Amino acid sequence: MKFIWRLIPVSFILLITGCGVENLSALDPKGPVAEMQYSLIQLSLYIMIAVLVVVFAIYIFVLFKFRDKPGDTHIPKQVHGNRTLEIIWTTIPIILLLMLAVPNVMDTFTLADVGVGEEAEESGEADAEDAERDHVRIEVTANQFWWEFNYPDYDATAGQEMYIPTDTRIIVELQSSDVIHSFWVPALAGKQDNIPGVQNDMWFEAPEEGVYQGKCTELCGPSHWLMDFRVIAVDPETFDTWATNMSEPAEELLEPESEVAVDGRAVFEESCITCHAVGQDGGNIGPNLTNYSEREVLAGFLDPTDENLEAWIRNPQEYKPGNEMPSFDSLTDDEVTALIEYMNTLKVLEN
Ligand code: HEC
Ligand SMILES: [Cu+2]
């Protein structure tokens, strides 16, 4: 029984730190935005702890000092309506609230000022400092149950994994194609809703290269809990190569290496391309697959192995109930093998 009780605080800690998954904790902030938010959390926490300690100290002191003792009929001094006390306990909370409010309001304005968003650029309102600052604008569209990242300045579109350059202001323009979702990358910044018909802007920066986990944090349907994505921060040169190749993959990168893969491309062009684009060609009902073989994960949460890919193609509904991809049980084994071989050639970064 005792053991069970001990599990409660442990599981709570695991819960708030994201169960130890790398870069999924708001308590281990990376970059200016997450750091700002984390220091606000710390400030409020310290103030709360201070209030708690003082109130409990007074409470315990009073409990002992003014206890009913046998034979003691003395009534302590009554302080109801005491002006000095009233002033003290009105002033202290005002000071505490100001200590909370001032940094909160200042940071709220800093966070709300994306600076070089599309509107500011179009209306010429972006001031000189903003215009000079390196930035990358990304339109983030949430769909049940996957993410699309569109880079208007590069004509590139990516699914599920958002590449960004390090040390650069990233401006995300959040929108949705269906219901309300919410964009959260705990270690970098968080969080803001993706609302159909509305655009919410947000900015952040990643100082270090790395893979940052992202989540949808608005209940959006039966597979909401699997609506994960990745933010992959790479050095600016690699990012440039990535973004350029995503829009127009170099021929040698697209050329399937084997005959089987060529067959696979034919299957892809027959069954998949209406929903999945490779390069500029294809639909956008599903994630862009130009760099499929470089995926960290498949469909946001599965290991991208050949077995998982085959299982996904055969029956995507089993993995993500309610998603928009139909099952392909009618494809022969040979067709699926060829398809997988082709998909494993889809990459944009040579290494
Ligand atoms: C009717 C549209 C449609 C067709 C046709 C379709 N898909 Fe999909 N596919 C989707 C959607 C939508 C998703 C996103 C599912 C989710 O995660 O919610 C998806 C996801 C995927 C993923 C995971 C992508 C990622 O970014 O990790 C792969 C791989 C995939 N599809 C492969 C295929 C293959 C191969 C075919 C052809 C045999 C195919 N799809 C046909 C709509 C389609
Ligand atoms: Cu969602």
PDB file of C-alpha atoms and ligand atoms in Angstrom, residues 144-146 160 271-272 274-276 285-287 289 292 295 297-300 309 312-313 320 323-326 328 331 339 343, ligand 1:
ATOM      1  CA  GLN A 144      -7.111  15.614 -38.241  1.00  0.00           C
ATOM      2  CA  PHE A 145      -4.537  14.130 -37.319  1.00  0.00           C
ATOM      3  CA  TRP A 146      -1.393  15.479 -38.915  1.00  0.00           C
ATOM      4  CA  GLN A 160       4.833  16.073 -39.820  1.00  0.00           C
ATOM      5  CA  SER A 271      -2.590   5.023 -55.808  1.00  0.00           C
ATOM      6  CA  CYS A 272      -1.038   7.676 -53.629  1.00  0.00           C
ATOM      7  CA  THR A 274      -3.672  12.261 -55.468  1.00  0.00           C
ATOM      8  CA  CYS A 275      -3.250  12.784 -51.721  1.00  0.00           C
ATOM      9  CA  HIS A 276       0.531  12.832 -51.177  1.00  0.00           C
ATOM     10  CA  ILE A 285      -5.005  15.623 -48.547  1.00  0.00           C
ATOM     11  CA  GLY A 286      -2.166  13.838 -46.750  1.00  0.00           C
ATOM     12  CA  PRO A 287       1.370  14.773 -45.660  1.00  0.00           C
ATOM     13  CA  LEU A 289       6.304  12.730 -48.675  1.00  0.00           C
ATOM     14  CA  TYR A 292       9.803  10.348 -46.437  1.00  0.00           C
ATOM     15  CA  ARG A 295      11.418  10.762 -41.244  1.00  0.00           C
ATOM     16  CA  VAL A 297       8.748   8.753 -37.188  1.00  0.00           C
ATOM     17  CA  LEU A 298       5.954   7.424 -39.384  1.00  0.00           C
ATOM     18  CA  ALA A 299       2.546   9.068 -39.126  1.00  0.00           C
ATOM     19  CA  GLY A 300       3.772  11.063 -36.130  1.00  0.00           C
ATOM     20  CA  LEU A 309       5.109   1.199 -43.320  1.00  0.00           C
ATOM     21  CA  TRP A 312       0.233   1.381 -42.175  1.00  0.00           C
ATOM     22  CA  ILE A 313      -0.464   1.234 -45.926  1.00  0.00           C
ATOM     23  CA  LYS A 320      -5.031   6.228 -36.150  1.00  0.00           C
ATOM     24  CA  ASN A 323      -7.775   9.582 -40.107  1.00  0.00           C
ATOM     25  CA  GLU A 324      -8.377  10.397 -43.783  1.00  0.00           C
ATOM     26  CA  MET A 325      -6.227   7.701 -45.385  1.00  0.00           C
ATOM     27  CA  PRO A 326      -8.075   4.669 -46.863  1.00  0.00           C
ATOM     28  CA  PHE A 328      -4.948  -0.481 -49.399  1.00  0.00           C
ATOM     29  CA  LEU A 331      -2.397  -4.042 -53.449  1.00  0.00           C
ATOM     30  CA  LEU A 339       6.217   0.845 -53.179  1.00  0.00           C
ATOM     31  CA  MET A 343       9.514   5.374 -50.660  1.00  0.00           C
TER      32      MET A 343
HETATM   33  C1  HEC B   1      -7.363   9.770 -49.727  1.00  0.00           C
HETATM   34  C2  HEC B   1      -6.068  10.299 -49.490  1.00  0.00           C
HETATM   35  C3  HEC B   1      -4.902   9.362 -49.289  1.00  0.00           C
HETATM   36  C4  HEC B   1      -4.428   8.389 -50.137  1.00  0.00           C
HETATM   37  C5  HEC B   1      -5.005   7.962 -51.484  1.00  0.00           C
HETATM   38  C6  HEC B   1      -3.234   7.878 -49.533  1.00  0.00           C
HETATM   39  N1  HEC B   1      -3.010   8.492 -48.331  1.00  0.00           N
HETATM   40 FE1  HEC B   1      -1.413   8.210 -47.119  1.00  0.00          FE
HETATM   41  N2  HEC B   1      -2.166   9.535 -45.806  1.00  0.00           N
HETATM   42  C7  HEC B   1      -3.317  10.260 -45.979  1.00  0.00           C
HETATM   43  C8  HEC B   1      -3.543  11.057 -44.811  1.00  0.00           C
HETATM   44  C9  HEC B   1      -4.698  12.003 -44.583  1.00  0.00           C
HETATM   45  C10 HEC B   1      -2.477  10.793 -43.921  1.00  0.00           C
HETATM   46  C11 HEC B   1      -2.247  11.392 -42.546  1.00  0.00           C
HETATM   47  C12 HEC B   1      -2.851  10.462 -41.527  1.00  0.00           C
HETATM   48  C13 HEC B   1      -2.706  10.983 -40.135  1.00  0.00           C
HETATM   49  O1  HEC B   1      -1.583  10.904 -39.606  1.00  0.00           O
HETATM   50  O2  HEC B   1      -3.705  11.476 -39.610  1.00  0.00           O
HETATM   51  C14 HEC B   1      -1.628   9.838 -44.597  1.00  0.00           C
HETATM   52  C15 HEC B   1      -0.429   9.365 -44.051  1.00  0.00           C
HETATM   53  C16 HEC B   1       0.452   8.569 -44.740  1.00  0.00           C
HETATM   54  C17 HEC B   1       1.786   8.234 -44.286  1.00  0.00           C
HETATM   55  C18 HEC B   1       2.461   8.750 -43.025  1.00  0.00           C
HETATM   56  C19 HEC B   1       3.140  10.003 -43.421  1.00  0.00           C
HETATM   57  C20 HEC B   1       4.083  10.641 -42.457  1.00  0.00           C
HETATM   58  O3  HEC B   1       4.305  11.818 -42.666  1.00  0.00           O
HETATM   59  O4  HEC B   1       4.621  10.015 -41.558  1.00  0.00           O
HETATM   60  C21 HEC B   1       2.345   7.457 -45.227  1.00  0.00           C
HETATM   61  C22 HEC B   1       3.736   6.875 -45.219  1.00  0.00           C
HETATM   62  C23 HEC B   1       1.362   7.275 -46.263  1.00  0.00           C
HETATM   63  N3  HEC B   1       0.239   7.982 -45.943  1.00  0.00           N
HETATM   64  C24 HEC B   1       1.564   6.518 -47.388  1.00  0.00           C
HETATM   65  C25 HEC B   1       0.616   6.351 -48.391  1.00  0.00           C
HETATM   66  C26 HEC B   1       0.811   5.498 -49.515  1.00  0.00           C
HETATM   67  C27 HEC B   1       2.058   4.667 -49.796  1.00  0.00           C
HETATM   68  C28 HEC B   1      -0.310   5.602 -50.264  1.00  0.00           C
HETATM   69  C29 HEC B   1      -0.632   4.870 -51.569  1.00  0.00           C
HETATM   70  C30 HEC B   1      -0.656   3.453 -51.494  1.00  0.00           C
HETATM   71  C31 HEC B   1      -1.216   6.517 -49.603  1.00  0.00           C
HETATM   72  N4  HEC B   1      -0.611   6.949 -48.462  1.00  0.00           N
HETATM   73  C32 HEC B   1      -2.448   6.895 -50.080  1.00  0.00           C
HETATM   74  C33 HEC B   1      -4.146  10.248 -47.076  1.00  0.00           C
HETATM   75  C34 HEC B   1      -4.003   9.406 -48.154  1.00  0.00           C
END
